[in-house]
Amino acid sequence: MKHLNRFDNILDLIGKTPMVKLRKMSAVSNTLVYAKMESFNPGQSVKDRIAYHMINRAEMDGKIKKGSTIIEATSGNTGFSVAMISAMKGYKCILTVKDKASEDKIKMIKALGAEVIKCPSSVPGNHPDSYYSRALKLSKEIPDSYYLNQNYDKGNSEAHYLTTGPEVWEQSEGRITHFVAAASTGGTLSGAGKFLKERNPDIQIYGVDSEASILKDFHETGTYSEPKKSSSLEGVGKNIIPANVNFEIIDKFIRVSDRDSSMAARYLARTEGIMAGYSSGAVLAALWQLRSHFSPGDFLVVLFPDHGSRYLTKIYDPEWLRAMGFLNGSQQLTTEKEKIRQ
Ligand code: PMP
């Protein structure tokens, strides 16, 4: 049969993303490291998978119909995916975003016709001005509207159980030993992780957390503590415990700094030609921390959630790096990496 590479609509392109070997990281850790490139989704991020699944489920359950308004609280990527799907399917779309979301992301969402409401990042999750509370309030005020709620709707992790997990298993030909992904809602890690553990319980599932997050501490102590720092990372860490984080299947969390995450993403662009997003840098920085922890023959799969073009005014802007103070202080990561390059 001819392979025409022709599709009925843009949504048919969601998922089945490629995996690419990270040559330098494989050499340094004496393992095989493959990156699952979620920027190859039509909405250019991993979030296409969950937005599509949650909207399809809401349609099947009769919760939305043509003309409905879809509401979501999102740091940007889910917003883009929800806006893209809403445009294609004929829904109105309102997104509440944290004011730290990059301007690039906000402009892209608006280009798809969605309404964007900026909310303060500095308030706790249960504050009336938080992006969660605003989304919930709007869903109560606007008739025929539906709040997707990616943190609590189990359709999020289910999407990864049904698609990301099986793809990773198949692409690694069952050889995967470690799966490493950033955690925010926890959907990627928990859904794909559950599928992989069911296939082989020895597969290690590692989450990457930010300095402003409570996930790592909660995993280790079972107690909730307010985050002590802030973070410029988008899509890494949480100040609430989302229902989509399945702590039981996660073997460990690795905490990374904003600086190391920025430097790792920039390094990736310059050494592998892969221009990935800020959270992909976080995943790579975590792997760097763990580099002596692996055994020869290990098969690591890391998930890169989005593309670097969404962070041109952040990690790919030297002025921003300077303003954040990332170009001063310990150059350990850069220096070590310079060694690899030689
Ligand atoms: N990276 C980016 C850029 C994201 O937008 C997200 C999701 N907010 C993640 C990582 C984390 O994915 P998850 O929500 O599935 O934990």
Coordinates of C-alpha atoms and ligand atoms in Angstrom, one line a residue:
M1 CA 0.0 0.0 0.0
K2 CA 1.2 3.5 -0.8
H3 CA 2.3 5.6 2.2
L4 CA 0.9 9.0 1.3
N5 CA 1.5 10.7 4.6
R6 CA -1.9 12.4 4.2
F7 CA -4.3 13.0 7.0
D8 CA -8.0 14.0 7.5
N9 CA -7.2 16.7 10.0
I10 CA -4.4 18.1 12.2
L11 CA -5.4 16.1 15.2
D12 CA -4.6 12.8 13.5
L13 CA -1.0 13.8 13.8
I14 CA -1.0 13.6 17.6
G15 CA 1.4 11.1 19.2
K16 CA 3.7 8.5 17.6
T17 CA 6.6 10.9 18.2
P18 CA 10.2 9.9 17.3
M19 CA 13.0 8.9 19.7
V20 CA 16.5 10.3 19.1
K21 CA 19.8 9.1 20.6
L22 CA 21.7 11.6 22.8
R23 CA 25.2 10.7 21.7
K24 CA 27.1 12.8 24.2
M25 CA 25.1 11.8 27.3
S26 CA 25.2 8.1 26.2
A27 CA 29.0 8.3 26.0
V28 CA 29.4 10.1 29.3
S29 CA 27.1 7.7 31.2
N30 CA 28.2 4.6 29.3
T31 CA 24.6 3.8 28.5
L32 CA 22.1 4.3 25.7
V33 CA 20.2 7.5 26.2
Y34 CA 17.2 8.2 23.9
A35 CA 15.0 11.3 24.0
K36 CA 11.3 11.1 23.2
M37 CA 10.8 14.2 21.1
E38 CA 7.3 15.5 22.0
S39 CA 7.9 18.7 20.0
F40 CA 7.0 16.6 17.0
N41 CA 3.3 16.7 18.0
P42 CA 1.2 19.1 15.9
G43 CA 0.8 21.5 18.9
Q44 CA 4.6 21.1 19.4
S45 CA 4.3 19.6 22.9
V46 CA 3.5 16.5 24.9
K47 CA 0.3 18.2 26.0
D48 CA -1.5 17.5 22.7
R49 CA -1.9 13.9 24.0
I50 CA -3.8 14.8 27.2
A51 CA -5.8 17.6 25.8
Y52 CA -7.1 15.4 22.9
H53 CA -7.9 12.5 25.3
M54 CA -9.6 14.6 27.9
I55 CA -11.7 16.5 25.3
N56 CA -12.7 13.3 23.5
R57 CA -13.7 11.8 26.8
A58 CA -15.8 14.9 27.8
E59 CA -17.5 14.7 24.4
M60 CA -18.3 11.0 24.9
D61 CA -19.6 11.7 28.4
G62 CA -21.9 14.4 27.0
K63 CA -20.2 17.1 29.0
I64 CA -19.4 19.3 26.0
K65 CA -21.0 19.7 22.6
K66 CA -20.5 22.1 19.6
G67 CA -20.5 25.7 20.9
S68 CA -19.4 24.8 24.4
T69 CA -16.7 26.8 26.2
I70 CA -13.6 24.8 27.3
I71 CA -11.8 26.3 30.3
E72 CA -8.4 25.2 31.6
A73 CA -5.7 26.4 34.0
T74 CA -2.4 26.0 32.2
S75 CA 1.2 27.2 32.2
G76 CA 1.0 27.4 28.4
N77 CA 1.5 24.1 26.6
T78 CA -1.8 22.5 27.6
G79 CA -3.3 25.9 26.6
F80 CA -1.9 25.7 23.2
S81 CA -3.1 22.1 22.7
V82 CA -6.6 22.9 24.1
A83 CA -6.8 26.0 21.9
M84 CA -5.7 24.0 18.8
I85 CA -8.2 21.3 19.4
S86 CA -11.0 23.8 20.2
A87 CA -10.3 25.7 17.0
M88 CA -10.5 22.4 15.0
K89 CA -13.6 21.2 16.7
G90 CA -15.5 24.5 17.0
Y91 CA -15.4 25.1 20.8
K92 CA -14.8 28.5 22.5
C93 CA -11.7 28.4 24.7
I94 CA -10.7 30.4 27.8
L95 CA -7.3 29.8 29.5
T96 CA -6.1 31.0 32.8
V97 CA -2.2 31.2 32.9
K98 CA 0.4 32.1 35.4
D99 CA 2.0 35.5 34.8
K100 CA 5.4 33.8 34.6
A101 CA 4.4 32.0 31.3
S102 CA 6.5 33.2 28.5
E103 CA 5.1 35.9 26.2
D104 CA 5.9 33.6 23.3
K105 CA 3.5 31.0 24.6
I106 CA 0.8 33.5 25.3
K107 CA 1.0 35.0 21.8
M108 CA 0.8 31.6 20.2
I109 CA -2.3 30.7 22.2
K110 CA -4.0 33.9 21.2
A111 CA -3.1 33.2 17.6
L112 CA -5.4 30.1 17.8
G113 CA -8.3 32.3 18.9
A114 CA -8.3 31.5 22.6
E115 CA -8.9 34.0 25.4
V116 CA -6.0 34.3 27.9
I117 CA -6.4 35.5 31.5
K118 CA -3.1 36.1 33.4
C119 CA -3.1 35.2 37.1
P120 CA -0.3 35.8 39.7
S121 CA 2.2 33.0 40.1
S122 CA 3.2 34.0 43.6
V123 CA -0.1 33.0 45.4
P124 CA -0.9 29.6 46.8
G125 CA -3.0 27.2 44.8
N126 CA -6.1 27.7 46.9
H127 CA -5.9 31.5 46.8
P128 CA -8.9 33.1 45.0
D129 CA -6.6 34.8 42.4
S130 CA -4.6 31.6 41.6
Y131 CA -5.0 30.3 38.1
Y132 CA -6.8 27.2 39.4
S133 CA -9.4 29.2 41.4
R134 CA -10.0 31.6 38.5
A135 CA -10.6 28.7 36.1
L136 CA -13.0 27.0 38.5
K137 CA -14.9 30.3 39.1
L138 CA -15.3 30.9 35.3
S139 CA -16.6 27.4 34.8
K140 CA -19.3 28.1 37.3
E141 CA -20.2 31.5 35.9
I142 CA -20.2 30.7 32.1
P143 CA -23.2 28.6 30.9
D144 CA -22.4 25.5 28.9
S145 CA -18.7 25.6 29.9
Y146 CA -16.5 22.8 31.0
Y147 CA -13.3 22.9 33.1
L148 CA -10.9 20.2 31.9
N149 CA -8.7 20.3 35.1
Q150 CA -5.6 18.5 34.0
N151 CA -4.3 18.2 37.6
Y152 CA -7.3 16.2 38.8
D153 CA -8.9 14.6 35.7
K154 CA -7.5 11.1 35.5
G155 CA -7.9 11.4 31.7
N156 CA -4.5 13.1 31.8
S157 CA -2.4 10.1 33.1
E158 CA -4.7 7.8 31.2
A159 CA -3.7 9.4 27.9
H160 CA 0.0 8.6 28.7
Y161 CA -0.9 5.1 29.8
L162 CA -2.6 4.5 26.4
T163 CA -0.1 6.3 24.1
T164 CA 3.2 7.5 25.6
G165 CA 3.9 4.3 27.6
P166 CA 3.2 1.8 24.8
E167 CA 5.2 3.9 22.3
V168 CA 8.3 4.1 24.6
W169 CA 8.0 0.3 25.2
E170 CA 7.8 -0.4 21.5
Q171 CA 10.5 2.1 20.4
S172 CA 12.9 0.6 23.0
E173 CA 12.0 -2.9 21.9
G174 CA 11.3 -3.6 25.6
R175 CA 14.9 -2.8 26.5
I176 CA 14.2 0.3 28.5
T177 CA 15.6 0.3 32.0
H178 CA 14.9 3.9 33.2
F179 CA 12.2 6.4 32.2
V180 CA 13.0 10.0 33.2
A181 CA 10.5 12.8 32.9
A182 CA 9.7 16.2 34.4
A183 CA 6.7 16.2 36.8
S184 CA 4.1 18.9 37.0
T185 CA 0.6 17.4 36.9
G186 CA 2.5 14.1 37.1
G187 CA 0.4 12.7 34.2
T188 CA 3.4 11.8 31.9
L189 CA 5.4 10.1 34.6
S190 CA 2.5 8.3 36.2
G191 CA 0.6 7.2 33.1
A192 CA 3.6 6.1 31.0
G193 CA 5.4 4.8 34.2
K194 CA 2.4 2.6 35.1
F195 CA 2.3 1.1 31.6
L196 CA 6.1 0.4 31.7
K197 CA 6.1 -1.1 35.2
E198 CA 3.3 -3.4 34.2
R199 CA 5.4 -4.6 31.3
N200 CA 8.6 -4.9 33.5
P201 CA 8.5 -4.0 37.2
D202 CA 12.3 -3.5 37.2
I203 CA 12.0 -0.4 35.0
Q204 CA 13.0 2.6 37.2
I205 CA 10.7 5.6 37.0
Y206 CA 12.4 8.9 37.8
G207 CA 10.7 12.3 38.2
V208 CA 12.4 15.6 37.8
D209 CA 11.4 18.4 40.2
S210 CA 12.1 22.1 40.6
E211 CA 13.4 24.1 43.6
A212 CA 10.0 25.6 44.0
S213 CA 8.1 22.3 44.2
I214 CA 6.8 20.1 47.0
L215 CA 6.6 16.9 45.0
K216 CA 10.1 15.5 45.9
D217 CA 9.6 16.2 49.6
F218 CA 6.1 14.8 49.6
H219 CA 7.4 11.6 47.9
E220 CA 10.1 11.2 50.6
T221 CA 8.3 12.2 53.7
G222 CA 4.6 12.0 53.0
T223 CA 4.1 15.5 54.4
Y224 CA 3.1 18.7 52.7
S225 CA 5.4 21.7 53.1
E226 CA 5.1 25.1 51.4
P227 CA 7.8 25.6 48.8
K228 CA 10.7 27.7 50.1
K229 CA 12.0 29.1 46.8
S230 CA 10.5 30.3 43.5
S231 CA 11.4 28.9 40.1
S232 CA 11.4 30.2 36.5
L233 CA 11.0 26.7 35.2
E234 CA 7.7 26.1 33.4
G235 CA 6.1 22.7 33.6
V236 CA 8.3 21.4 36.3
G237 CA 7.1 21.0 39.9
K238 CA 3.9 21.9 41.8
N239 CA 2.8 23.7 44.9
I240 CA -0.2 21.3 45.2
I241 CA -0.4 17.5 45.1
P242 CA -2.3 16.7 41.8
A243 CA -4.4 13.6 41.7
N244 CA -2.5 12.6 38.6
V245 CA 0.8 12.0 40.5
N246 CA 0.9 8.3 41.3
F247 CA 3.7 8.3 43.9
E248 CA 3.7 4.6 44.2
I249 CA 5.1 3.9 40.8
I250 CA 7.7 6.7 41.0
D251 CA 11.1 5.4 42.3
K252 CA 12.8 8.7 42.9
F253 CA 12.6 12.4 42.3
I254 CA 15.7 14.5 41.3
R255 CA 15.7 18.2 42.1
V256 CA 17.4 20.5 39.6
S257 CA 18.1 24.2 39.7
D258 CA 16.9 26.7 37.2
R259 CA 20.4 27.6 36.3
D260 CA 21.5 24.0 35.6
S261 CA 18.3 23.4 33.6
S262 CA 18.9 26.5 31.4
M263 CA 22.6 25.6 30.8
A264 CA 21.7 22.0 30.0
A265 CA 19.1 23.1 27.4
R266 CA 21.6 25.4 25.8
Y267 CA 24.3 22.7 25.8
L268 CA 21.9 20.3 24.1
A269 CA 21.2 22.8 21.3
R270 CA 24.9 23.4 20.7
T271 CA 26.1 19.8 20.9
E272 CA 23.2 17.7 19.6
G273 CA 21.5 20.3 17.4
I274 CA 18.3 19.6 19.5
M275 CA 16.7 22.9 20.5
A276 CA 14.4 21.8 23.2
G277 CA 12.4 23.6 26.0
Y278 CA 13.4 24.6 29.5
S279 CA 11.9 21.5 31.1
S280 CA 13.9 19.3 28.7
G281 CA 17.0 21.1 30.0
A282 CA 15.8 20.2 33.5
V283 CA 15.5 16.5 32.6
L284 CA 19.0 16.6 31.1
A285 CA 20.4 18.3 34.2
A286 CA 18.9 15.5 36.3
L287 CA 20.5 12.9 34.1
W288 CA 23.8 14.8 34.5
Q289 CA 23.4 14.6 38.3
L290 CA 22.9 10.8 38.0
R291 CA 25.5 10.1 35.4
S292 CA 27.6 7.8 37.6
H293 CA 24.6 5.9 38.8
F294 CA 23.9 3.9 35.7
S295 CA 25.4 0.6 34.5
P296 CA 26.7 -0.2 31.0
G297 CA 23.9 -1.7 29.0
D298 CA 21.2 0.5 30.7
F299 CA 18.7 1.9 28.2
L300 CA 17.5 5.3 29.4
V301 CA 14.5 7.1 27.9
V302 CA 14.1 10.7 28.7
L303 CA 11.0 12.7 27.6
F304 CA 11.6 16.1 26.1
P305 CA 8.1 17.8 26.4
D306 CA 8.4 20.8 24.0
H307 CA 10.5 22.9 21.6
G308 CA 13.0 25.6 22.5
S309 CA 11.3 28.2 20.2
R310 CA 8.8 28.8 23.1
Y311 CA 11.7 30.1 25.3
L312 CA 13.5 32.5 23.0
T313 CA 12.9 35.3 25.5
K314 CA 14.1 33.1 28.4
I315 CA 16.8 30.5 28.3
Y316 CA 17.9 31.3 24.8
D317 CA 18.3 35.0 25.5
P318 CA 21.7 35.9 27.1
E319 CA 20.2 39.1 28.6
W320 CA 17.6 37.0 30.5
L321 CA 20.3 34.6 31.7
R322 CA 22.3 37.6 32.9
A323 CA 19.4 39.2 34.6
M324 CA 18.6 35.9 36.4
G325 CA 22.3 35.7 37.5
F326 CA 22.9 32.4 35.7
L327 CA 26.0 33.6 34.0
N328 CA 27.8 34.1 37.3
G329 CA 28.7 31.8 40.2
S330 CA 29.6 28.1 39.9
Q331 CA 30.3 27.1 36.4
Q332 CA 30.5 23.4 37.3
L333 CA 28.0 22.1 34.9
T334 CA 29.4 24.1 32.0
T335 CA 33.0 23.1 32.8
E336 CA 32.2 19.4 33.2
K337 CA 30.3 19.6 29.9
E338 CA 33.2 21.3 28.2
K339 CA 35.3 18.3 29.1
I340 CA 32.8 16.0 27.3
R341 CA 33.0 18.1 24.2
Q342 CA 36.8 17.6 24.0
Ligands
PMP1 N1 7.4 20.3 30.6 C1 6.5 21.2 30.1 C2 7.1 22.2 29.2 C3 5.2 21.1 30.4 O1 4.3 22.0 29.9 C4 4.7 20.1 31.3 C5 3.3 20.1 31.7 N2 2.8 21.2 32.4 C6 5.6 19.2 31.8 C7 6.9 19.3 31.5 C8 5.2 18.1 32.9 O2 4.3 17.2 32.4 P1 3.2 16.6 33.4 O3 2.2 17.7 33.6 O4 2.6 15.5 32.6 O5 3.8 16.2 34.7

